[in-house]
Amino acid sequence: MQKTWFDTARFGMFIHWGHSSQQGWELSWPLVGGVFSLPYCQDVPINLYHQNAHTFNPSAYSPHEAWARFAQELGMQYAILTVKHHDGFALFHTQQSEFSIEHTPYRQDIVQQYLDAMRSHGIRVGLYFSLSDWHHLDYPAFTEADKPYRFDRLPQPSPQQWQRYLEFLLAQLRELLTNYGEIDVLWFDGGWERTPEQWRASDIHQMIRQLQPRCLTGDRLPGCGDFDTPEQFIPAHPPARRWETCLTINESWGYNPTDRQFKTARQLIHTLCEVAGKGGNLLLNVSPMGNGEFPPEQVERLEVVSAWMKHYAESIIGTEAGLEAWQFYGSSTRRGQRYYLHLLMQPYDTISVRGLPIKQIASVRSLKTNQPLEYTTRCAILDTLQNPDPLGELTIQIPKGEIDPNATVIVVDLLPR
Ligand code: GLC
């Protein structure tokens, strides 16, 4: 597997935004009556949902300031925007239909503005694109008669309709891959509604390879993809290949003020540490409101994460998975001969790390204050006598003053190799 920027990016921003955000409705799912995985999702008549597109006019949308700068302050390395969700509405200018931002009072190409902003802040860019389209007549569009949504009983197209839909889909993808410069990630979704053969997934994949050879894709283009995308979940064991957990701050993807189930900033920080410790990336979702601003409850939490990252980003960004779970009760990451220990609980007395080459320990310190920490080492008695480079146990004193209320980080340096 060739190394890419994605392998150690560790932190990205997912942005779920659409015309439904004007009303505080979740993206797409309200129009099919909701879904089990989104407890606060509304149920909205289909016509009413789609009509909402006509008034979309995000006056305060300022991706440079509000989005990209924030992402940069958070230490995020990449961003993924929903340029088309299952509701079929395109946030980009497209020749393939009139169901796009171009035909709203706002008119401007939101995707272009987003790309410019992120790129100018050095953030890699990705596009979320739903394969399924509940608005397109040939898909075919979801109707009131199809409610409630059932995964095992979906409206099916005729062969002619499907042919036309696939042409439409490929043409939109081609626009995205040719009109907007280099795209770092194409994040597909909605693939569960058809088979890999119906999607002609390998043709799509080939087209991406041909138009943008460096563009990565997730596993939701059925049967293809460069990385796994566990949703709302940290895998118990790190997957064998690249992976990225996507996670919401509350229980909704799009802006939904009825959902007050916010995670705490500390929970978000701990999730980031755990994901990095297992060698994955965290794609943390934000849900802009209809005007383009992030909701205050999300900003409040992200500011805490950002303040934490000011001191500790070094232990997350650009690192590899750290120690094995049996070696340390917490998560940890690694950069060469340096280990970062994430204390996700307050120690009673000391903390211990097992299975380290104890003769090679060069220093132990607190990352935030640089304060050297007292430590002792030991190994099996006979090893002390016979083995010049034994594996043993490191026990570190953690003074109360070094405890960070969100997550303390300890740096253990081994001698250079
Ligand atoms: C799901 C949902 C969707 C959301 C996505 C993000 O598959 O359909 O609403 O965009 O997950 O991972």
mmCIF file of C-alpha atoms and ligand atoms in Angstrom, residues 14 16 29 85-86 128 187 189 192 220 231 246 253, ligand 1:
data_model
loop_
_atom_site.group_PDB
_atom_site.id
_atom_site.type_symbol
_atom_site.label_atom_id
_atom_site.label_comp_id
_atom_site.label_asym_id
_atom_site.label_seq_id
_atom_site.Cartn_x
_atom_site.Cartn_y
_atom_site.Cartn_z
ATOM 1 C CA PHE A 14 -17.207 16.680 7.972
ATOM 2 C CA HIS A 16 -23.374 18.335 6.501
ATOM 3 C CA TRP A 29 -34.025 11.634 5.801
ATOM 4 C CA HIS A 85 -26.895 14.370 -0.239
ATOM 5 C CA HIS A 86 -29.622 11.745 -0.788
ATOM 6 C CA TYR A 128 -19.376 13.895 -0.091
ATOM 7 C CA TRP A 187 -16.734 10.425 -0.113
ATOM 8 C CA ASP A 189 -22.708 7.359 0.322
ATOM 9 C CA TRP A 192 -26.740 0.343 -0.122
ATOM 10 C CA ARG A 220 -19.173 3.296 0.276
ATOM 11 C CA GLU A 231 -19.980 5.480 11.242
ATOM 12 C CA CYS A 246 -17.146 9.719 11.153
ATOM 13 C CA TRP A 253 -25.705 15.162 10.791
HETATM 14 C C1 GLC B 1 -25.480 7.787 6.601
HETATM 15 C C2 GLC B 1 -26.656 8.691 6.327
HETATM 16 C C3 GLC B 1 -26.286 10.069 6.077
HETATM 17 C C4 GLC B 1 -24.981 10.585 6.536
HETATM 18 C C5 GLC B 1 -23.900 9.579 6.484
HETATM 19 C C6 GLC B 1 -22.616 10.037 7.085
HETATM 20 O O1 GLC B 1 -25.257 6.817 5.705
HETATM 21 O O2 GLC B 1 -27.459 8.235 5.297
HETATM 22 O O3 GLC B 1 -27.334 10.919 6.374
HETATM 23 O O4 GLC B 1 -24.646 11.564 5.636
HETATM 24 O O5 GLC B 1 -24.281 8.388 6.974
HETATM 25 O O6 GLC B 1 -21.760 9.012 7.376
#
